Coordinates of C-alpha atoms and ligand atoms in Angstrom, one line a residue:
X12 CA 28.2 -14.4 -3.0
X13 CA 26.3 -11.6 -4.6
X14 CA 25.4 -11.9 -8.1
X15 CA 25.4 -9.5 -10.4
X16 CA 24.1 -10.8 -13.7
X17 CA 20.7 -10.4 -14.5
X18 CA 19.2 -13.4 -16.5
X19 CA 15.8 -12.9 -18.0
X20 CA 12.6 -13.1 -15.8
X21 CA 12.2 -17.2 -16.5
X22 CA 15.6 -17.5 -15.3
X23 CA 15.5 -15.5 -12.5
X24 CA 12.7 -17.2 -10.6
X25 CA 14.4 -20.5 -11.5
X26 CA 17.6 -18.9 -9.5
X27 CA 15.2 -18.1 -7.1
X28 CA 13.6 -21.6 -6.4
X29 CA 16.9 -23.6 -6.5
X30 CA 18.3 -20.7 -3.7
X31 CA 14.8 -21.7 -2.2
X32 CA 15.9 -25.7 -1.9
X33 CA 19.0 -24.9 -1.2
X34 CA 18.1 -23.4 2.0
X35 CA 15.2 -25.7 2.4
X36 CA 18.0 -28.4 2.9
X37 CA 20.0 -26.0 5.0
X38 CA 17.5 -25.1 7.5
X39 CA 16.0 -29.0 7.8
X40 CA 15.0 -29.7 11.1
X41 CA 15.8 -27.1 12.6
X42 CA 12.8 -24.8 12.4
X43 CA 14.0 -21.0 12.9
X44 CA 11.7 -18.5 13.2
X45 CA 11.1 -15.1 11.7
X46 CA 9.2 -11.7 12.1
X47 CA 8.3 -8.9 9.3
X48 CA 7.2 -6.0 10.6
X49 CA 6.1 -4.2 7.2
X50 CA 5.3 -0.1 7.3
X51 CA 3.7 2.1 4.1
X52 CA 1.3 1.1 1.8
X53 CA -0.9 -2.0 0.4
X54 CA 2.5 -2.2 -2.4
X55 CA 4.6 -2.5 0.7
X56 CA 2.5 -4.9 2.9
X57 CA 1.8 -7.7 -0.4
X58 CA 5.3 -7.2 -1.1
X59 CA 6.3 -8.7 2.9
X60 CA 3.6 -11.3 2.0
X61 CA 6.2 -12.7 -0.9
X62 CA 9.1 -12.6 1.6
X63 CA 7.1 -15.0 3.9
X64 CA 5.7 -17.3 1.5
X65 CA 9.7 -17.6 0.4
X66 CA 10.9 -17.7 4.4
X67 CA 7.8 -20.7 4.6
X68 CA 8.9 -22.6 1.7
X69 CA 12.5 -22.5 2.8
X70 CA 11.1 -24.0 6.5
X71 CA 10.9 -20.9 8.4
X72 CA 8.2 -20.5 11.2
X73 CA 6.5 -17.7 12.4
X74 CA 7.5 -16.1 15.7
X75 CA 4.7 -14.7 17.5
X76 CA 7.5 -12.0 19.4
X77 CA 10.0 -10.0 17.4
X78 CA 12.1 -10.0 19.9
X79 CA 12.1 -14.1 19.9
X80 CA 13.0 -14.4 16.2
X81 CA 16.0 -15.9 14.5
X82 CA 14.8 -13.7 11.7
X83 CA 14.2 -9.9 12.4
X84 CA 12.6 -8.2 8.7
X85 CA 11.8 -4.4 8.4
X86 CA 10.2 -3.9 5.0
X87 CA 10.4 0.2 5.5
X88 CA 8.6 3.5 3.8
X89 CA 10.3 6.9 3.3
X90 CA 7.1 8.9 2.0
X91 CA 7.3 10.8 5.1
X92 CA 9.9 11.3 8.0
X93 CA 7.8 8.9 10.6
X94 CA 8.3 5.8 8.8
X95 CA 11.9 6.2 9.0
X96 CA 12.1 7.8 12.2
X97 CA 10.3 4.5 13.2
X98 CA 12.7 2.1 11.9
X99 CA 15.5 3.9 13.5
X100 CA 14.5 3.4 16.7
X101 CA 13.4 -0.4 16.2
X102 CA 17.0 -1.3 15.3
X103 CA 18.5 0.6 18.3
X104 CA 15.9 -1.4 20.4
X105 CA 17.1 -4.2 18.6
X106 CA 20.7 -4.3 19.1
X107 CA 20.2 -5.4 22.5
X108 CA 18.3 -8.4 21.5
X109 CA 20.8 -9.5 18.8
X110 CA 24.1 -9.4 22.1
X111 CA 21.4 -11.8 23.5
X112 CA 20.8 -14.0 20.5
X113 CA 23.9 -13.7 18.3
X114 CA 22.3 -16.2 15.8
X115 CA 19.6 -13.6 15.5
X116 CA 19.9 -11.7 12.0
X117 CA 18.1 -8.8 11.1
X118 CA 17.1 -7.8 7.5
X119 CA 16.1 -4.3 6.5
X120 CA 14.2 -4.0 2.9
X121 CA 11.6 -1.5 1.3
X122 CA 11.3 1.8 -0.1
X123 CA 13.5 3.8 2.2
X124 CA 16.9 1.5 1.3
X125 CA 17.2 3.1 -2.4
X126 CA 17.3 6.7 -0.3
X127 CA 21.3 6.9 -0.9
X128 CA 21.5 8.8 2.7
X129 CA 20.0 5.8 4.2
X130 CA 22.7 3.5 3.3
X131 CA 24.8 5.5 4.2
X132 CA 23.7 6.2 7.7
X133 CA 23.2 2.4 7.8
X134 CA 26.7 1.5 6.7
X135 CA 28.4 4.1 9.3
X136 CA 26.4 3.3 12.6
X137 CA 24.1 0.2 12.2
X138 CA 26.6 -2.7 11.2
X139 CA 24.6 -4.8 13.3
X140 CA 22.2 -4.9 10.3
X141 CA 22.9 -8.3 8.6
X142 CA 21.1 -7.6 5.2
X143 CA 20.3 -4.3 3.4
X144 CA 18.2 -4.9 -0.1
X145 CA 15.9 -2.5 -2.1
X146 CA 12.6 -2.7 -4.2
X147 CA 14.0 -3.7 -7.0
X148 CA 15.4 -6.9 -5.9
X149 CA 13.4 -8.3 -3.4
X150 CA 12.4 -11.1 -5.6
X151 CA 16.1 -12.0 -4.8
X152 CA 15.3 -12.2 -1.5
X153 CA 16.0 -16.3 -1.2
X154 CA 19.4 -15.7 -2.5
X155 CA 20.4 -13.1 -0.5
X156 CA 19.5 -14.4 2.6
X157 CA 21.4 -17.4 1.6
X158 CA 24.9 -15.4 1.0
X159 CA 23.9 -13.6 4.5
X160 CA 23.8 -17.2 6.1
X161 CA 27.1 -18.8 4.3
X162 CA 29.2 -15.1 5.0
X163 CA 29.3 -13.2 8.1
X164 CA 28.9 -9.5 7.7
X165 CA 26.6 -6.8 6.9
X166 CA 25.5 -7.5 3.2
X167 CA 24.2 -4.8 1.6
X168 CA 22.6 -4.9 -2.2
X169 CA 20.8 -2.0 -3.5
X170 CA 19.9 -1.7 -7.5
X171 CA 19.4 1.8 -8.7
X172 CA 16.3 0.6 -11.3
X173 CA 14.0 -2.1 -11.7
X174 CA 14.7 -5.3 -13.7
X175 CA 12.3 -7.3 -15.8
X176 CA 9.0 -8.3 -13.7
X177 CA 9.8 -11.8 -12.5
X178 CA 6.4 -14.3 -12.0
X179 CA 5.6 -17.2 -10.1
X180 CA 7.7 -16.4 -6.6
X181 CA 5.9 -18.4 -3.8
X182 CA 3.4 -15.5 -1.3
X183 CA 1.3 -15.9 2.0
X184 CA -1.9 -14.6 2.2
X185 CA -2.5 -13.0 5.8
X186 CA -6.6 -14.1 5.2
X187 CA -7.6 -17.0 2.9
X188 CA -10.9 -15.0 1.6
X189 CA -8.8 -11.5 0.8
X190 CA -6.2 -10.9 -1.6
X191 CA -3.7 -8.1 -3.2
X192 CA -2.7 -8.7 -6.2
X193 CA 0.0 -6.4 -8.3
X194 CA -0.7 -5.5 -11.5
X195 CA 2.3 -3.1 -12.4
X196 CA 5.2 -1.3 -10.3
X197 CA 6.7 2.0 -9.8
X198 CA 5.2 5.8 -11.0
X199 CA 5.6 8.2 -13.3
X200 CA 3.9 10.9 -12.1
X201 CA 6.8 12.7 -10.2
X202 CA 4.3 14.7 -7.8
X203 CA 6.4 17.5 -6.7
X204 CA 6.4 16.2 -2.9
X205 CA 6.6 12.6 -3.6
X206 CA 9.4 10.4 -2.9
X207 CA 7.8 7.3 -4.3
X208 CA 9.2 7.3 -8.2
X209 CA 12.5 7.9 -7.2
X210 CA 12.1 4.5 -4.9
X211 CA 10.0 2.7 -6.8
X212 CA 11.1 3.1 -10.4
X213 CA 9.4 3.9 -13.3
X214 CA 6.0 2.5 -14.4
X215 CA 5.7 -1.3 -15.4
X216 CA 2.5 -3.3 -16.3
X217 CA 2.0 -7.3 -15.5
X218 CA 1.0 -9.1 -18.6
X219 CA -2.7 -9.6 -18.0
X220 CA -2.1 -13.1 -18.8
X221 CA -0.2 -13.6 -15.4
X222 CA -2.4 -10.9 -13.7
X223 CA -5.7 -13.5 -14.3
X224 CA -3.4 -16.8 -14.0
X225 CA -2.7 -15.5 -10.4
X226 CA -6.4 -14.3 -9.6
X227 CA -7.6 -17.8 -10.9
X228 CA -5.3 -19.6 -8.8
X229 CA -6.5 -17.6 -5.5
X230 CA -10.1 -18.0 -6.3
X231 CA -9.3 -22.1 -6.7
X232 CA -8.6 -21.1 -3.5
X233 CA -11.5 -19.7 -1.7
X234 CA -9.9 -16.1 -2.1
X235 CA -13.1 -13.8 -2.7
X236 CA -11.9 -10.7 -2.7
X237 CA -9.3 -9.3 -4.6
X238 CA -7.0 -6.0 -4.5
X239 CA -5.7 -5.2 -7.4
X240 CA -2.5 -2.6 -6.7
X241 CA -0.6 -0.2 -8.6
X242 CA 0.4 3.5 -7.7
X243 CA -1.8 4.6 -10.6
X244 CA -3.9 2.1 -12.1
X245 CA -4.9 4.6 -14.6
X246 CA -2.0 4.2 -17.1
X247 CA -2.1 0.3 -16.7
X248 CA -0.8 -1.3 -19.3
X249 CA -0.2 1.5 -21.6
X250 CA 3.7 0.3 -22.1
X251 CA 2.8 -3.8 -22.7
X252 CA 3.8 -4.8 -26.1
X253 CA -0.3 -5.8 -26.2
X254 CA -1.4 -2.4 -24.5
X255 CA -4.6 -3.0 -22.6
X256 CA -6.3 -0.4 -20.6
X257 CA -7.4 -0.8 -16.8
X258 CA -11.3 -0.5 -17.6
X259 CA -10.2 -3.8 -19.9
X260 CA -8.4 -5.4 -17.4
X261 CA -11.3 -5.2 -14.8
X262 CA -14.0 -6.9 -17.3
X263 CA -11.5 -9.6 -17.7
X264 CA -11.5 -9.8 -13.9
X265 CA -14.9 -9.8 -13.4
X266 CA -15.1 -12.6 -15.5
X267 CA -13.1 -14.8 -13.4
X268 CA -15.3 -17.6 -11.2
X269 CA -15.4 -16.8 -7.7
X270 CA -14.1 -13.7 -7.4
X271 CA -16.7 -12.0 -5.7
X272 CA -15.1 -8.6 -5.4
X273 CA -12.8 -6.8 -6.6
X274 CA -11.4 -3.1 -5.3
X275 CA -8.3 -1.4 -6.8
X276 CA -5.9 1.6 -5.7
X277 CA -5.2 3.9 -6.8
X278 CA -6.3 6.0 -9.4
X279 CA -5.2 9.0 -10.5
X280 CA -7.8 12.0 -11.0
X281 CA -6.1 13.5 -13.8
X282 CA -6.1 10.6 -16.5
X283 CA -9.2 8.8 -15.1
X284 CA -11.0 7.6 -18.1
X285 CA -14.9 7.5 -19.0
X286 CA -14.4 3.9 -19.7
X287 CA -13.7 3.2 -16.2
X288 CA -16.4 4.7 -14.9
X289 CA -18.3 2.9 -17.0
X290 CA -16.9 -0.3 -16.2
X291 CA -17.5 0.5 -12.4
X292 CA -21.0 0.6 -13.6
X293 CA -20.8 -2.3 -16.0
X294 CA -18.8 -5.0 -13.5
X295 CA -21.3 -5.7 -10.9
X296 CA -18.1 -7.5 -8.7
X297 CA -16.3 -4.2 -9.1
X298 CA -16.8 -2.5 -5.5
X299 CA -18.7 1.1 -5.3
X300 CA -15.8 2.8 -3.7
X301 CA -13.4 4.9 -5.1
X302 CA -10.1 5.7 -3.4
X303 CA -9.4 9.3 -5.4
X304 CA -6.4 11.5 -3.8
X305 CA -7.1 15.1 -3.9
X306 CA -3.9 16.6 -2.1
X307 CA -5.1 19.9 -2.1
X308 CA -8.4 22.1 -3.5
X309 CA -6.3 24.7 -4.6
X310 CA -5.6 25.0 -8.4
X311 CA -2.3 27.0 -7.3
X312 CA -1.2 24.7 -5.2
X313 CA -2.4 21.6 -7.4
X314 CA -0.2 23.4 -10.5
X315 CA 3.0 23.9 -7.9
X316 CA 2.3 19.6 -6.7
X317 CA 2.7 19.0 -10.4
X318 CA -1.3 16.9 -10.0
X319 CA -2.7 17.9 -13.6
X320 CA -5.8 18.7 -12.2
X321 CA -7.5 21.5 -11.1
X322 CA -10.5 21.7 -8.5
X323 CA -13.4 21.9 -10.8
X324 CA -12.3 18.6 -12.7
X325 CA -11.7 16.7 -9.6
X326 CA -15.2 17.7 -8.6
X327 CA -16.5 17.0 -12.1
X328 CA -15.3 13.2 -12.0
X329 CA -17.2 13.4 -8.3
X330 CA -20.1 14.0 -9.6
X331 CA -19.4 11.4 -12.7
X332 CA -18.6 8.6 -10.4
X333 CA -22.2 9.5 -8.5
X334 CA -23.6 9.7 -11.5
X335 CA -22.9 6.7 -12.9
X336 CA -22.7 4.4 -9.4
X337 CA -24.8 6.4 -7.0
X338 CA -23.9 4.7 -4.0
X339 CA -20.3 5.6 -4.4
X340 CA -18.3 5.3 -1.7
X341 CA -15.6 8.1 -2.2
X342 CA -12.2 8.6 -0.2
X343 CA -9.4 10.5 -0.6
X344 CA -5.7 11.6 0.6
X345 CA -5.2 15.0 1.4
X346 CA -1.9 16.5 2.7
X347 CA -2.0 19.9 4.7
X348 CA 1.0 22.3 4.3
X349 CA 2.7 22.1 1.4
X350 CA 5.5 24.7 0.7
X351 CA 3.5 28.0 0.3
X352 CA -0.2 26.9 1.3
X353 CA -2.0 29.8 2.7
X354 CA -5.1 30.0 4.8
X355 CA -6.9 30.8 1.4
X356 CA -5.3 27.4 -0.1
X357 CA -6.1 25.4 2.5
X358 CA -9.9 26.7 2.9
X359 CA -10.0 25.5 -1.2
X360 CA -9.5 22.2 0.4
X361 CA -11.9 22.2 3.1
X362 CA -14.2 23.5 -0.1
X363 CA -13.5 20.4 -2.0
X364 CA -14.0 18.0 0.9
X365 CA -17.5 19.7 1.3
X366 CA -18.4 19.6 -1.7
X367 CA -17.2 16.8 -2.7
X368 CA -19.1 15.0 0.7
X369 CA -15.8 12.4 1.4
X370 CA -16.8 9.2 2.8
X371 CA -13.3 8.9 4.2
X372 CA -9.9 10.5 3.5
X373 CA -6.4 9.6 4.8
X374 CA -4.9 12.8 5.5
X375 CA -1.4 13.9 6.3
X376 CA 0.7 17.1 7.3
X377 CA 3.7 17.6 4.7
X378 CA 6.4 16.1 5.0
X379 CA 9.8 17.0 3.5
X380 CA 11.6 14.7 1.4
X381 CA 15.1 15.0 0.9
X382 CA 16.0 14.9 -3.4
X383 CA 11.8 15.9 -4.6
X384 CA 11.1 19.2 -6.0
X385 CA 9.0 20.1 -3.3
X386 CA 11.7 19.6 -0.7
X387 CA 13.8 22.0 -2.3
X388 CA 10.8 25.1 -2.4
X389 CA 11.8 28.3 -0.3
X390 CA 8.5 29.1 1.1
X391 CA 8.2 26.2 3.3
X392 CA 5.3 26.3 6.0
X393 CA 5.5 27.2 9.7
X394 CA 5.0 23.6 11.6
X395 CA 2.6 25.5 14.2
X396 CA 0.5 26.5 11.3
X397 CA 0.6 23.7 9.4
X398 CA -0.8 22.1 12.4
X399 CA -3.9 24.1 13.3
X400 CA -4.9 24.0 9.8
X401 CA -4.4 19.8 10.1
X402 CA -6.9 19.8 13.1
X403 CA -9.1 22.3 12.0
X404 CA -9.4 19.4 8.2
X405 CA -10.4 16.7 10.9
X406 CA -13.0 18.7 12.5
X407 CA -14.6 19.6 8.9
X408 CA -14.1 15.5 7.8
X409 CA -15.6 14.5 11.1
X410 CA -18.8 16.1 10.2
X411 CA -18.9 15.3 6.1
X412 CA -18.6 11.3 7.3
X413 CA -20.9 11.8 9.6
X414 CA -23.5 13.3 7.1
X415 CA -22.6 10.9 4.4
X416 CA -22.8 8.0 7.4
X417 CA -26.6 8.6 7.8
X418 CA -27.7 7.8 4.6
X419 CA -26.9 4.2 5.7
X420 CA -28.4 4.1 9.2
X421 CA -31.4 1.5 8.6
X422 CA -30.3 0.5 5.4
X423 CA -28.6 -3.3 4.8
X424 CA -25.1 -3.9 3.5
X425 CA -23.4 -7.1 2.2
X426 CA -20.6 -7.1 4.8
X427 CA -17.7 -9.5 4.4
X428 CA -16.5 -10.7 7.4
X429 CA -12.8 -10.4 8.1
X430 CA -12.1 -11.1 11.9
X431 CA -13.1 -10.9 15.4
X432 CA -13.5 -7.8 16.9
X433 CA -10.7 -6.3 19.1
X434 CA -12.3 -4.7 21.8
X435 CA -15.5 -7.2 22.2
X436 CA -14.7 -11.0 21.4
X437 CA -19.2 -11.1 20.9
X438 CA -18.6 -9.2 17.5
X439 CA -17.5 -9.4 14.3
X440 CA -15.7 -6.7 12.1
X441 CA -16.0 -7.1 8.4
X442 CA -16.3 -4.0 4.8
X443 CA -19.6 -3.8 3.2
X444 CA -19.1 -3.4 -0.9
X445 CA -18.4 0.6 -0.1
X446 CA -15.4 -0.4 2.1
X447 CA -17.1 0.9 5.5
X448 CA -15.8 -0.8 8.5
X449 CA -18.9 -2.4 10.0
X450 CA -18.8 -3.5 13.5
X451 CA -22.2 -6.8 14.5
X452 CA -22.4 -9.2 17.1
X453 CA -21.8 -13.1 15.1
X454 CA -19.8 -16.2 15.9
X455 CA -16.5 -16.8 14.6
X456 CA -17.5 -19.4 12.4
X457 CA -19.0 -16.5 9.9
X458 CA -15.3 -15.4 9.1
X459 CA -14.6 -15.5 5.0
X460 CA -18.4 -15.3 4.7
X461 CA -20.5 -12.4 2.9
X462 CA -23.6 -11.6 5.2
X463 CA -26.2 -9.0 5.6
X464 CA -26.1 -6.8 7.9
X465 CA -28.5 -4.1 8.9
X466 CA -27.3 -1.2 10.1
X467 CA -28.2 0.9 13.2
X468 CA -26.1 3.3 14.0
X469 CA -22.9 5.4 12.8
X470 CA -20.2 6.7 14.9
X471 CA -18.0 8.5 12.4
X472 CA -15.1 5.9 11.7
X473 CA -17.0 3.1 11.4
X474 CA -21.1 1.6 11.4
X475 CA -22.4 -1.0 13.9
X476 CA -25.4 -3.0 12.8
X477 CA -27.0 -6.7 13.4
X478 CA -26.8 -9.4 11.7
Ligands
LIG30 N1 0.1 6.7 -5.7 C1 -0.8 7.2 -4.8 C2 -0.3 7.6 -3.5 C3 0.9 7.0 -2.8 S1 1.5 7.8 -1.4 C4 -1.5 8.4 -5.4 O1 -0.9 9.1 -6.2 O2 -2.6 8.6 -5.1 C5 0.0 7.9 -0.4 C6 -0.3 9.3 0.0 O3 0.8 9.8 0.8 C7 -0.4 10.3 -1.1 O4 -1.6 10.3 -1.7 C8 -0.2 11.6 -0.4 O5 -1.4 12.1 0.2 C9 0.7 11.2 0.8 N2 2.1 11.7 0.7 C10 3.0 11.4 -0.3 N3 4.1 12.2 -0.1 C11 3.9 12.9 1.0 C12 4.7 13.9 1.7 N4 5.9 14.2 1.3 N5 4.2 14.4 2.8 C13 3.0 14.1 3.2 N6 2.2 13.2 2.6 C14 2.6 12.6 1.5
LIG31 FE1 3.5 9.8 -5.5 FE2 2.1 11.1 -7.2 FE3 3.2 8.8 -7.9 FE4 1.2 8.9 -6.2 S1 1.1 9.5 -8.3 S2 3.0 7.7 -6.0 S3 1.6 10.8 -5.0 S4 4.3 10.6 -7.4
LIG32 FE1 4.4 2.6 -0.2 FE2 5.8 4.0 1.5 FE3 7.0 2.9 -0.5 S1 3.8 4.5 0.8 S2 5.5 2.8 -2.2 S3 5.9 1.9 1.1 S4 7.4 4.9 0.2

């Protein structure tokens, strides 16, 4: 049965492990297998890393077909209408499979279950769903799957906020040499068109303590590079009892044996500190790349997506980071056709990406979310236009990478190598330290390795080189 009492974080995971064993015991011998499919962000794909390493302990084995599993997982986004339109579909696709297999049970978690309209939806026309569970629980996940397998039924657990951060849940790495590893939850920021603080919950910082307890343990385990996540690692632990600041945080990273490199994402441009960039400078580990989200170049539309920037100070920290680190490696988000961009507003942007010479950028057309500010603005933009202004970005981005992409034609990068490559089984495709994709032919046996890697030519989206 669902519980409702929170204990405190000790107690919790000790809930957690005993549901764990309970199920271990359950499930002995028999083996059954299970598929995540995880959409959304780095938060969202470590987060389906912890439900496997719980569905492994507990004896369950990974199906190489979705459609072959005893265990069906969507861990879902909702930051824009795709990811949910996605998930939709799936489960109709689905339903078939499940009149096949009636042992098979499917499990829907992530951001878009603490949407309200979702569960309803869900409730009224997908009772073939078995379990429905949020962001804030998922560390429950063992005991939930456990009511879902002693009760028949569609069991649906949502909590409206976050409890207290509980440690030491069992999680799979999908590479042995490359890890993610959380160092706080939720946002604060409440960007006008943003959906994730209302999903996520409000900011929380790891104790460093646990942060560098877990990063010790992965590098005792050949893990060389590590992630560290958060929506906006800026205001890391601000709220700890201790407060610590992020630049702090990454020293005491860098000082961890093994560790080889460390990235993080993401930062926020409008509290990014002068210690940080120092410590980019000062942490030889710390990668020279920069994931910095723009949005927009327009200081109008920057006031109206509540950012707390304006385009000269996101410029200005450009040229700090350069400054300070000059092979930066910058990249950005942007998001074309927000309510009320004009031409003029969107030719600020392309001004930005110009200037500030991108050396990649995730970018997306606006999309409305039901409940944010933004969402409820009058002067919401014409799809068509929206659109033309979108392609007309990727033309302009095209060329910036391109120009920024020559300055390392000839030149050799450390490349770690991360797997085969897709297309050509003769190559290898690894990141050099500035998180370029970098395509060379190499054996197999050079996977988890740090190599260098010359590199001859660049073809926008990623570099191809020798070893
Ligand atoms: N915390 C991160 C971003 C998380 S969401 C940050 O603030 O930088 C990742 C990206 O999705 C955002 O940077 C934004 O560019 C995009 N995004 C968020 N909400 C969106 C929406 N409603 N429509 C289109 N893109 C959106
Ligand atoms: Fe969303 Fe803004 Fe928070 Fe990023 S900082 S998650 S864009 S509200
Ligand atoms: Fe990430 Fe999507 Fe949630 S971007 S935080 S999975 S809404």
């Amino acid at each position: 049965m669902k519980r409702e009492h929170m204990g405190n974080a000790a107690e919790e995971a000790l809930m957690q492990k005993a549901a764990i064993e309970r199920m271990k015991n359950f499930l002995a011998g028999r083996h059954p297998s299970y598929y995540i499919t995880t959409l959304g962000c780095q938060m969202n794909a470590h987060d389906s890393e912890k439900l496997a390493g719980i569905l492994e302990e507990m004896g369950f084995v990974l199906s190489e077909q979705e459609e072959a599993a005893d265990l069906v997982v969507y861990n879902t986004c909702c930051v824009r209408e795709n990811a949910e339109l996605k998930v939709y579909g799936r489960l109709g696709y689905l339903k078939s499979y499940k009149k096949k297999n009636p042992n098979m049970k499917i499990a829907l978690c992530g951001c878009m279950m603490q949407e309200p309209h979702v569960i309803e939806k869900l409730k009224k026309s997908y009772r073939w769903v078995d379990l429905i569970f949020g962001t804030h629980n998922l560390y429950r996940f063992a005991e939930l799957l456990e009511s879902v397998y002693e009760t028949p039924g569609q069991l649906i657990d949502i909590w409206d906020a976050p409890g207290e951060i509980v440690e030491d849940l069992p999680s799979i790495r999908k590479t042995s040499f490359k890890a993610s590893v959380n160092i706080m939850f939720g946002c604060n920021n409440f960007c006008t068109y943003c959906i994730v603080p209302y999903v996520r919950g409000r900011e929380r910082s790891r104790e460093p303590e646990e942060i560098i307890k877990e990063i010790q343990c992965l590098a005792a385990s050949g893990v060389k590079e590590i992630q560290l996540l958060g929506q906006n690692v800026n205001s890391y632990g601000k709220t700890l009892q201790n407060p610590i600041s992020f630049a702090q945080l990454l020293y005491k990273v860098s000082e961890v044996e093994g560790i080889e490199r460390i990235r993080f994402m993401t930062s926020h441009p409008k509290d990014l500190s002068p210690e940080l960039i120092d410590a980019m400078k000062n942490c030889p580990k710390v990668c020279p790349h920069f994931h910095l989200p723009l949005q927009s170049g327009s200081d109008r539309l920057l006031k109206e997506m509540n950012r707390h920037y304006d385009k000269a100070k996101y410029l200005d920290i450009v040229r700090r980071l350069r400054e300070a680190v000059p092979e930066m490696a910058i990249t950005t988000d942007i998001i074309v056709g927000f309510p009320g961009e004009t031409r003029e507003d969107f030719l600020e942007t392309v001004d930005v990406v110009r200037k500030a010479g991108f050396d990649n950028a995730f970018t997306f057309i606006y999309s409305k979310r039901e409940g944010t500010p933004a969402a409820r603005m009058e002067n919401q933009v014409d799809p068509e236009e929206a659109k033309t202004n979108f392609e007309e970005l990727l033309v302009v981005l095209k060329e910036v990478m391109d120009q920024r992409n020559e300055r390392l034609v000839g030149k050799t990068l450390q490349v770690l190598v991360e797997d085969v490559n897709n297309h050509d089984a003769s190559m290898l495709t690894g990141r050099s330290e500035g998180n370029y994709l970098v395509h060379f032919k190499g054996g197999s046996e050079l996977i988890g390795q740090t190599v260098p890697v010359k590199i001859d030519e660049q073809l926008t989206y990623y570099l191809v080189g020798t070893l």
